[in-house]
PDB file of C-alpha atoms and ligand atoms in Angstrom:
ATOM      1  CA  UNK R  18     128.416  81.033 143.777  1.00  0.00           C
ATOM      2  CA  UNK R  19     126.175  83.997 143.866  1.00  0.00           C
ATOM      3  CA  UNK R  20     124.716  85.026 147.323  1.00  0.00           C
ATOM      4  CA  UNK R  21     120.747  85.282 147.346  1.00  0.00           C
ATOM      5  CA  UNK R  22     121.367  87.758 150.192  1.00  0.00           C
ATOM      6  CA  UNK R  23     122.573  87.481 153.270  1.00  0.00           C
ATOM      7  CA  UNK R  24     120.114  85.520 155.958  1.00  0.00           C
ATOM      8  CA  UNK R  25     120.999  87.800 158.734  1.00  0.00           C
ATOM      9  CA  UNK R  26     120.051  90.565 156.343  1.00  0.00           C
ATOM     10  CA  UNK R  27     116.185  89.615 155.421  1.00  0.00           C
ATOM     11  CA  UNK R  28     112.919  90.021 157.348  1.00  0.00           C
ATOM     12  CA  UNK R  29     111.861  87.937 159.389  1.00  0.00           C
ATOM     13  CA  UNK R  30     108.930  85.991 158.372  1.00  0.00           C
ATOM     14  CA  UNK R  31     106.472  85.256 160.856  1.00  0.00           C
ATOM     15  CA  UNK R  32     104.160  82.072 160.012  1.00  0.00           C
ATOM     16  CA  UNK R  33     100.877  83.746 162.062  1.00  0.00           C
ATOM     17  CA  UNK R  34     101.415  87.032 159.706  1.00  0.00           C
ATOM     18  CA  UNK R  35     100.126  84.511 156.222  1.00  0.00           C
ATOM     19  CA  UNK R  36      96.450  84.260 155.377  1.00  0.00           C
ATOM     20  CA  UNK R  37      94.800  81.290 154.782  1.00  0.00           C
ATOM     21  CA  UNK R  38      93.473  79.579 152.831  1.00  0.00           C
ATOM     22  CA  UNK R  39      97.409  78.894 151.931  1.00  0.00           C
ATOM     23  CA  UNK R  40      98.111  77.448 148.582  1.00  0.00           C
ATOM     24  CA  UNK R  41     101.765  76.031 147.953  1.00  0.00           C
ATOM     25  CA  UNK R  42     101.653  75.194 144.066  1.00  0.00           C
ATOM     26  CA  UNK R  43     104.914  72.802 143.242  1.00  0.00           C
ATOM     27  CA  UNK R  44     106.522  72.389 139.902  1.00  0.00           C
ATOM     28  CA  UNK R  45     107.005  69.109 140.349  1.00  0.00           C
ATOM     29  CA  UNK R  46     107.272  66.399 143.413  1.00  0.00           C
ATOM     30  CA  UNK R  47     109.680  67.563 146.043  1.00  0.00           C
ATOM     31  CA  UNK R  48     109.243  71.473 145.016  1.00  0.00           C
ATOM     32  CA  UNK R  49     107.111  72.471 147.903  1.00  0.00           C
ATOM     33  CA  UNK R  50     109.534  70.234 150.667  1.00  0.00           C
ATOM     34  CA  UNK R  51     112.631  71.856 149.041  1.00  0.00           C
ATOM     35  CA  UNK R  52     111.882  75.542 149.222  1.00  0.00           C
ATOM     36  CA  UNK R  53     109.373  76.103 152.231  1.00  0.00           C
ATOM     37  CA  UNK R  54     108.824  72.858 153.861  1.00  0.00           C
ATOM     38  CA  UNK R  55     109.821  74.097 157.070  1.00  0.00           C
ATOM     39  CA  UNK R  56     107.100  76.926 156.589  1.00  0.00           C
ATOM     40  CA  UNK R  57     104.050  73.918 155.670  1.00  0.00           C
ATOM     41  CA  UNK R  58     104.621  72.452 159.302  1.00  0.00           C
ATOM     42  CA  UNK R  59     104.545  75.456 160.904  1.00  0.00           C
ATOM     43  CA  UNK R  60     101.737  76.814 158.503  1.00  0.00           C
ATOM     44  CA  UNK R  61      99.654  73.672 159.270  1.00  0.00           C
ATOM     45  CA  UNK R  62     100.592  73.192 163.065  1.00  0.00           C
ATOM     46  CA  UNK R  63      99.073  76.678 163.256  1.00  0.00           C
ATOM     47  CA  UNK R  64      95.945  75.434 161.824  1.00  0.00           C
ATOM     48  CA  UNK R  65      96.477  77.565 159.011  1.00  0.00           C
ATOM     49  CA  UNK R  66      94.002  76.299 156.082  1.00  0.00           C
ATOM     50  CA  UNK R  67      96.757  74.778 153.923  1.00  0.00           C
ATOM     51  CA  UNK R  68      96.432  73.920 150.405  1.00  0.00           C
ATOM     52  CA  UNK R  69      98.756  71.713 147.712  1.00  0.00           C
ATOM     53  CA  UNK R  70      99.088  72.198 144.205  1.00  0.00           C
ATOM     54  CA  UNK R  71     101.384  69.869 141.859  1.00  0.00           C
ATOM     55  CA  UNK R  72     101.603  71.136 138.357  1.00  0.00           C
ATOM     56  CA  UNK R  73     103.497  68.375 136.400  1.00  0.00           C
ATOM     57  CA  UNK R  74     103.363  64.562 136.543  1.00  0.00           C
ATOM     58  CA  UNK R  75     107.096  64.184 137.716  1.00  0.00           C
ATOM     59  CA  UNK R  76     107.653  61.726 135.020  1.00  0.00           C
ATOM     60  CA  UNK R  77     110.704  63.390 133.348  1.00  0.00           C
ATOM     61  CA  UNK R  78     113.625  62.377 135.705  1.00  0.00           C
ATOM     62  CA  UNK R  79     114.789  59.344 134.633  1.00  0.00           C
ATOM     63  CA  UNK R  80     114.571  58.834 130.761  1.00  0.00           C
ATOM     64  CA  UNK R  81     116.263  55.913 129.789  1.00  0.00           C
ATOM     65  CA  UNK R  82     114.903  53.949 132.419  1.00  0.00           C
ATOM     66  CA  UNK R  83     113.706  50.718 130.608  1.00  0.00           C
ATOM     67  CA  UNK R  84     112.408  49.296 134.230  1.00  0.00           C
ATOM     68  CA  UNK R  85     110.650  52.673 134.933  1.00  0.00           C
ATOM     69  CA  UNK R  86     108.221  53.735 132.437  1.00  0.00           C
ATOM     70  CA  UNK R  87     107.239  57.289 132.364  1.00  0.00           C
ATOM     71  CA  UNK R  88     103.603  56.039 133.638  1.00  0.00           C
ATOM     72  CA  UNK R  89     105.258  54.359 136.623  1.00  0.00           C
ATOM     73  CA  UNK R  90     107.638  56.656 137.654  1.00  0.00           C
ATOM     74  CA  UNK R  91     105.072  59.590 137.543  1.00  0.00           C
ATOM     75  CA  UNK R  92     102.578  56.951 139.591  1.00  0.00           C
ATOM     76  CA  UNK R  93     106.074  56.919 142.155  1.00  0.00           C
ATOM     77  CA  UNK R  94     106.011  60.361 142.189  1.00  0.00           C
ATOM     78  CA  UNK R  95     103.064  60.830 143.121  1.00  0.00           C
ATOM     79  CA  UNK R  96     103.395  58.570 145.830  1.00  0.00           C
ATOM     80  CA  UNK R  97     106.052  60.521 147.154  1.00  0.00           C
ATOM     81  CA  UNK R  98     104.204  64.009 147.031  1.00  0.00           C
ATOM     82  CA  UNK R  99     101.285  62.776 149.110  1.00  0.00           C
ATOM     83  CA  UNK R 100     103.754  61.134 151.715  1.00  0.00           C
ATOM     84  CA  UNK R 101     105.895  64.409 152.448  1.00  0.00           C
ATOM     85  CA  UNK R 102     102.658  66.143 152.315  1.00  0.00           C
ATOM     86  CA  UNK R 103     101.425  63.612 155.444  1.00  0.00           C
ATOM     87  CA  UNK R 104     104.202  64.645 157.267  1.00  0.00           C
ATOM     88  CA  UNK R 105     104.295  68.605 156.281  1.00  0.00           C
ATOM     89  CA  UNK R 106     100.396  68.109 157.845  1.00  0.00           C
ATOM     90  CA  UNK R 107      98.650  69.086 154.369  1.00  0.00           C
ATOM     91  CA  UNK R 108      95.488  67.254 154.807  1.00  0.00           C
ATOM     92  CA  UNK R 109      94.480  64.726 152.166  1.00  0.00           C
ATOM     93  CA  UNK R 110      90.941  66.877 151.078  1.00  0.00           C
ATOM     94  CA  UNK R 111      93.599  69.774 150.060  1.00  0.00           C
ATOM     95  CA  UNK R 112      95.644  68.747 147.530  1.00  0.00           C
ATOM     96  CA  UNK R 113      95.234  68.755 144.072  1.00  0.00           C
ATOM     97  CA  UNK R 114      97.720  67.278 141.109  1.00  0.00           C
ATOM     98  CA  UNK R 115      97.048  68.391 137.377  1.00  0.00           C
ATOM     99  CA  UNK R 116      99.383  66.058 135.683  1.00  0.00           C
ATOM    100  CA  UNK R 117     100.835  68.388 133.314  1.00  0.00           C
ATOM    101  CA  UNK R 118     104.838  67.210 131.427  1.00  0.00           C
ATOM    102  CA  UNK R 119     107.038  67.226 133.555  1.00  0.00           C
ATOM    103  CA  UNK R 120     109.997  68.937 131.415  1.00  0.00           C
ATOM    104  CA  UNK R 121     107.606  70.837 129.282  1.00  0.00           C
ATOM    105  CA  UNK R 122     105.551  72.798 131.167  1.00  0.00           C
ATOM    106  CA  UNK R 123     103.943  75.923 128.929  1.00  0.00           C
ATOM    107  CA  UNK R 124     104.588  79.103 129.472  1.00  0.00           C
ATOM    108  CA  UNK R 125     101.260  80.815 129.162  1.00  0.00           C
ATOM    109  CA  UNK R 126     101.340  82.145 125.619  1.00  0.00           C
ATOM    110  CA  UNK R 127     102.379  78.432 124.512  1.00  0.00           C
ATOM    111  CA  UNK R 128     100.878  76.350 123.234  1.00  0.00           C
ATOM    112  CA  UNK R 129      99.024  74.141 125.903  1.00  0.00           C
ATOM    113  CA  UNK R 130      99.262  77.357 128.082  1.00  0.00           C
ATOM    114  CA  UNK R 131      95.799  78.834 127.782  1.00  0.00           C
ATOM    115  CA  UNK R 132      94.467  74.994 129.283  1.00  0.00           C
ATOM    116  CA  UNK R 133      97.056  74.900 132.159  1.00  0.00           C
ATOM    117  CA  UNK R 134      96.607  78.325 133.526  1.00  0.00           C
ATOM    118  CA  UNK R 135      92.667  77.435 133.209  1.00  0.00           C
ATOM    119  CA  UNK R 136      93.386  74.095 134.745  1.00  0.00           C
ATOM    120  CA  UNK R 137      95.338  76.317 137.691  1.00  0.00           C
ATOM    121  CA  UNK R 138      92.424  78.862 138.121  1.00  0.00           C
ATOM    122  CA  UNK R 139      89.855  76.070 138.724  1.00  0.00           C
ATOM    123  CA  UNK R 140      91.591  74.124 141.173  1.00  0.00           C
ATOM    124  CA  UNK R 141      92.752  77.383 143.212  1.00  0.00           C
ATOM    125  CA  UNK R 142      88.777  78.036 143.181  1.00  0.00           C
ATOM    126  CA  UNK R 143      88.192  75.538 145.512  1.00  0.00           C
ATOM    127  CA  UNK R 144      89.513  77.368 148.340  1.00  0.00           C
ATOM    128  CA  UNK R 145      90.180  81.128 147.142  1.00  0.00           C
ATOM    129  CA  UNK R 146      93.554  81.867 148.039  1.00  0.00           C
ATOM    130  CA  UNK R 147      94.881  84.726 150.475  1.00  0.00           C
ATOM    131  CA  UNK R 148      98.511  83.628 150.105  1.00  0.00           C
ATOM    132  CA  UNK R 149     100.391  81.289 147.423  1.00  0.00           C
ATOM    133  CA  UNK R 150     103.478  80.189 148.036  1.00  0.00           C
ATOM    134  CA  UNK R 151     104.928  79.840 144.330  1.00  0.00           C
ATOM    135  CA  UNK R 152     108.722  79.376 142.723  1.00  0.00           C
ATOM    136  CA  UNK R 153     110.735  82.038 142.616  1.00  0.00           C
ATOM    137  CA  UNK R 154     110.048  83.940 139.073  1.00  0.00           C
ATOM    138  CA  UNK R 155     113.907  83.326 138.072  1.00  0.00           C
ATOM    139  CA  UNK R 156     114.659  79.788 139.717  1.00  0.00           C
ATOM    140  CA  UNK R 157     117.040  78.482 137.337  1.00  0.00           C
ATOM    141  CA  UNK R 158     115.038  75.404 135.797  1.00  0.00           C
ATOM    142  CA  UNK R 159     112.999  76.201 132.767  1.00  0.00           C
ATOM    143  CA  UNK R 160     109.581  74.252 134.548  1.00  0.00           C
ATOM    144  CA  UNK R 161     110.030  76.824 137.317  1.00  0.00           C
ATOM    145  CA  UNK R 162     109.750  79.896 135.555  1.00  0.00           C
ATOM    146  CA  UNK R 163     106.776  78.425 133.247  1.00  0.00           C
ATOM    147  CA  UNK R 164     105.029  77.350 136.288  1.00  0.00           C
ATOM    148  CA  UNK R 165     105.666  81.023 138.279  1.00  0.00           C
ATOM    149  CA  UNK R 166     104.166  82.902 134.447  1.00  0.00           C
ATOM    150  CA  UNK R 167     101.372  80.498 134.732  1.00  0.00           C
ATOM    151  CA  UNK R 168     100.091  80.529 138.071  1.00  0.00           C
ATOM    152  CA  UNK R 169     100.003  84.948 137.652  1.00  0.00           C
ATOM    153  CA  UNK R 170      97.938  84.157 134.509  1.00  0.00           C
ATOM    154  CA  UNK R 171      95.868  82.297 136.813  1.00  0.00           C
ATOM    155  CA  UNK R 172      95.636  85.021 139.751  1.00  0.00           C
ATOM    156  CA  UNK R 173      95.270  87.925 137.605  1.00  0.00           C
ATOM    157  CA  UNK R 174      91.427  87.225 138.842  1.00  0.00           C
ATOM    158  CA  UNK R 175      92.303  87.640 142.430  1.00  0.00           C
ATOM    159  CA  UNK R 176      95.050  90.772 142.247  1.00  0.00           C
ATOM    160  CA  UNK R 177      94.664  91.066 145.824  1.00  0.00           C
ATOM    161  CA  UNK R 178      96.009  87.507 146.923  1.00  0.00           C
ATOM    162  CA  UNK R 179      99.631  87.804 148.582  1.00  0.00           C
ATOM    163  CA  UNK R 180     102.172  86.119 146.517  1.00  0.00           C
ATOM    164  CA  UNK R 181     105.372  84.852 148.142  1.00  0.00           C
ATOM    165  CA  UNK R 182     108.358  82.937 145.842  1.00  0.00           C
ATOM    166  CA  UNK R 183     110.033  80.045 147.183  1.00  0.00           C
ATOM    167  CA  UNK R 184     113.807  79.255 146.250  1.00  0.00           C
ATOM    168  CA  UNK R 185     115.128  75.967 145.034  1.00  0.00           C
ATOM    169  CA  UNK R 186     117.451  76.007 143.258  1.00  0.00           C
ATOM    170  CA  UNK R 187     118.668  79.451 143.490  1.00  0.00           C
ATOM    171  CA  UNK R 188     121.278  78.825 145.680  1.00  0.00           C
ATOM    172  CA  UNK R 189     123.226  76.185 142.966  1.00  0.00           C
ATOM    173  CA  UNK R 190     122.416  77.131 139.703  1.00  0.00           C
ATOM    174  CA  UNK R 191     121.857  81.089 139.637  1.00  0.00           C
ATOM    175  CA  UNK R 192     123.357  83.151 137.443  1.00  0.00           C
ATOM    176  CA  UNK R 193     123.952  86.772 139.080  1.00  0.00           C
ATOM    177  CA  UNK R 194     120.617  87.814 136.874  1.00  0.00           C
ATOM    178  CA  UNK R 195     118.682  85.204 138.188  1.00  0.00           C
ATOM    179  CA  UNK R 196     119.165  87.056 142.223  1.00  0.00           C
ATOM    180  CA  UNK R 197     116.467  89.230 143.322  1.00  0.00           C
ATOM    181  CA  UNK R 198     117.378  93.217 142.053  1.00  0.00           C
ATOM    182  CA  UNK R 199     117.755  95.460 144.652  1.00  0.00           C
ATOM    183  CA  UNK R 200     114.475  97.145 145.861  1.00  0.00           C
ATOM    184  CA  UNK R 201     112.780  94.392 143.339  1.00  0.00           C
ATOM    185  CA  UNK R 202     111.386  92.492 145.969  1.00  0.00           C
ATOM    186  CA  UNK R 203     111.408  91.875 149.734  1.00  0.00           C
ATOM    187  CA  UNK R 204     113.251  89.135 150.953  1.00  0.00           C
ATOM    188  CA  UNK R 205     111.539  87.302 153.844  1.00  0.00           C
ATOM    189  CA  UNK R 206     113.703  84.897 155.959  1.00  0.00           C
ATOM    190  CA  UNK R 207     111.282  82.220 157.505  1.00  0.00           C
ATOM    191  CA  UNK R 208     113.457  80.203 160.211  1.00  0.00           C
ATOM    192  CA  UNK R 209     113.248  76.516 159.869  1.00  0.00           C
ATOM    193  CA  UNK R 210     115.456  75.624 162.245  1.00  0.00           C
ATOM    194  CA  UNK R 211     111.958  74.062 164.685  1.00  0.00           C
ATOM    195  CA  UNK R 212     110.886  72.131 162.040  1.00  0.00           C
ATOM    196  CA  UNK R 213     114.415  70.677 160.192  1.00  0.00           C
ATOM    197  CA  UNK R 214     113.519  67.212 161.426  1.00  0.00           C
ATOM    198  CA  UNK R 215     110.395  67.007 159.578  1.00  0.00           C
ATOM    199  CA  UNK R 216     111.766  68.727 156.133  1.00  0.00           C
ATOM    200  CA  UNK R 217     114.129  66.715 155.889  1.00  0.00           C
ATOM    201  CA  UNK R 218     112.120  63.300 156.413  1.00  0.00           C
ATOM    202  CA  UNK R 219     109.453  64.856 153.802  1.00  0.00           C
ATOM    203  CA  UNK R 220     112.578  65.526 151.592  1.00  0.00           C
ATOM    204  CA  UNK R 221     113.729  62.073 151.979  1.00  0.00           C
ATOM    205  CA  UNK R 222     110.402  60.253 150.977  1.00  0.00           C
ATOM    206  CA  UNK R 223     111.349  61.395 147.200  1.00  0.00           C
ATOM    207  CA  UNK R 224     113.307  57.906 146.992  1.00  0.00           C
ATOM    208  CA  UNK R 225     112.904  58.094 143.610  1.00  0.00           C
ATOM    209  CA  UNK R 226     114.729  61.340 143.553  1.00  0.00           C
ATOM    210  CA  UNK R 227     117.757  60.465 145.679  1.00  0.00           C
ATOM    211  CA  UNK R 228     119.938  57.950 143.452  1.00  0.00           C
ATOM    212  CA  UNK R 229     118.788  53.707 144.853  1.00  0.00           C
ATOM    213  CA  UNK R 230     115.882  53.247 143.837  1.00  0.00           C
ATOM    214  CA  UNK R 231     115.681  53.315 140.163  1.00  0.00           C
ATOM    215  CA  UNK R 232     119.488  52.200 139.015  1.00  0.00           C
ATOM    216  CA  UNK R 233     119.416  51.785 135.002  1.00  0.00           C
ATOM    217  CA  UNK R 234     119.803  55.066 134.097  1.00  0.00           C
ATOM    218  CA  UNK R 235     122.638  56.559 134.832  1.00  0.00           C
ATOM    219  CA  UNK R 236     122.159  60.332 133.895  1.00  0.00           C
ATOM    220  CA  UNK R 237     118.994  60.577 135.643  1.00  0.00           C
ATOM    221  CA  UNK R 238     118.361  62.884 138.182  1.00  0.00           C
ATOM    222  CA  UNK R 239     119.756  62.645 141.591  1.00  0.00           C
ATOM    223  CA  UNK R 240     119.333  65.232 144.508  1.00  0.00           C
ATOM    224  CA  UNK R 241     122.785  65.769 145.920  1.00  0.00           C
ATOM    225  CA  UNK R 242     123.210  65.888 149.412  1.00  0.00           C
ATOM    226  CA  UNK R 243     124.720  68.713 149.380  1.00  0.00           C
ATOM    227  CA  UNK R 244     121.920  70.089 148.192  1.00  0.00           C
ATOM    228  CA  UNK R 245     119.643  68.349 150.820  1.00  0.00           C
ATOM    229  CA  UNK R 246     121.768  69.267 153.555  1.00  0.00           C
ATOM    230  CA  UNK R 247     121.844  73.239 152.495  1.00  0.00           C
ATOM    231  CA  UNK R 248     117.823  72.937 152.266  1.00  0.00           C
ATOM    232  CA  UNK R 249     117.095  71.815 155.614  1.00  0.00           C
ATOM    233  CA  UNK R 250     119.495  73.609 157.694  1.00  0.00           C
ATOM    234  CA  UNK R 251     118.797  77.121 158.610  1.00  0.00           C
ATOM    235  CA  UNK R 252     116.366  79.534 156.804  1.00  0.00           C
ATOM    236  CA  UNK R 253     114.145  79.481 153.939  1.00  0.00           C
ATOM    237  CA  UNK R 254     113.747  82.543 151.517  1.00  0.00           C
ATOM    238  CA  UNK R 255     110.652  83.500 150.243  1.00  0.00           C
ATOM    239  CA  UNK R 256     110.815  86.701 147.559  1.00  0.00           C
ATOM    240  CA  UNK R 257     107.987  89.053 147.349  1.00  0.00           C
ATOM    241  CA  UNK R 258     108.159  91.232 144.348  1.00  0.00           C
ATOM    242  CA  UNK R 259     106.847  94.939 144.956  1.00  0.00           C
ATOM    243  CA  UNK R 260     103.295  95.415 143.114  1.00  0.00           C
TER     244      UNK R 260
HETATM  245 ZN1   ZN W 316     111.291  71.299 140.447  1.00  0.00          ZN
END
């Protein structure tokens, strides 16, 4: 498995040094709790003005599910988003979900892209960001990397607003290409360590991500615990690309 980089080798990120209004824009349900979690409590125990984007209705994950329709499992989703969001301390006025498909999110020169980064820009207007916290430009799921193109389309307003990529799935799936360059970005370590309780209990109200809850369809998606366990125990890496 290809190393991100070595934890005791990044900077240390200090939660005090981001400037609100925060913005953490997710894929999909679970996104945000996965790859900075850890970094929302702290963010909003600071009092940091914290803000929650969800880009895609979540609905993908279990196809052949004749008991779970698409509708229903996205309404589950959903669900689950606004609960981990309670206990990462997002407040309920700051969160925003566009509904866009899960599975096919645009890139922006797609078709459907144009709307979606418009759909972006006009919810980030309601609190003009300092900092987003976004995926990592080369997370290794296709929705990732459209989501990361179109939330730049949607800040190329705002060139001054900080921009720091989450990992999620980085540490799994990449490919050596996939890994930061060196010198292409700095690598930020932000210690989660205080605050593993609570990631992991926002991680675990994704029930419908976790294998139980929805059991006729048997290639759907489960989170591995693996997976789970990596995520919530030690530090979470946030890339910042050199502008
Ligand atoms: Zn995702």
């Amino acid at each position: 498995m290809p190393q991100v980089q070595r934890t005791d080798a990044a900077t240390v990120l200090a939660p005090t040094s981001l400037a609100g209004p925060v913005w953490v824009v997710a894929p999909h349900p679970d996104d945000e709790s996965l790859g900075c979690g850890g970094l929302l409590a702290e963010l909003t125990d600071l009092g940091t003005q914290t803000w929650a984007l969800l880009l895609t209705d979540g609905g993908a994950s279990h196809p052949a599910s004749v008991s779970w329709s698409r509708e229903r499992l996205a309404g589950q989703r959903l669900a689950e988003w606004h609960a981990g969001l309670d206990l990462l301390g997002v407040q309920r006025g700051r969160r925003l979900a566009l509904n866009l498909p899960d599975g096919r999110l645009p890139f922006p020169q797609q078709e459907g892209g144009a709307a979606a980064v418009a759909a972006i820009r006009s919810a980030l207007a309601q609190a003009v960001p300092a900092t987003v916290l976004l995926p990592w430009r080369r997370d290794p799921h296709p929705d990732h990397r459209a989501a990361h193109a179109l939330i730049f389309a949607a800040l190329e307003d705002w060139p001054a607003v900080r921009r720091l990529e989450y990992t999620v799935w980085l540490p799994e799936r990449a490919e050596s290409a996939d890994l930061p360059q060196p010198r292409e970005a700095t690598v930020w370590s932000a210690d989660s360590g205080r605050q593993a309780a609570r990631k992991a209990a926002a991680i675990r109200c994704h029930a419908s991500q976790l294998g139980g809850l929805i059991r006729d369809d048997p290639d759907g998606f489960v989170l591995q615990e693996d997976m789970i366990r990596r995520a919530v125990s030690g530090h979470e890496l946030l890339l910042e690309v050199r502008r």
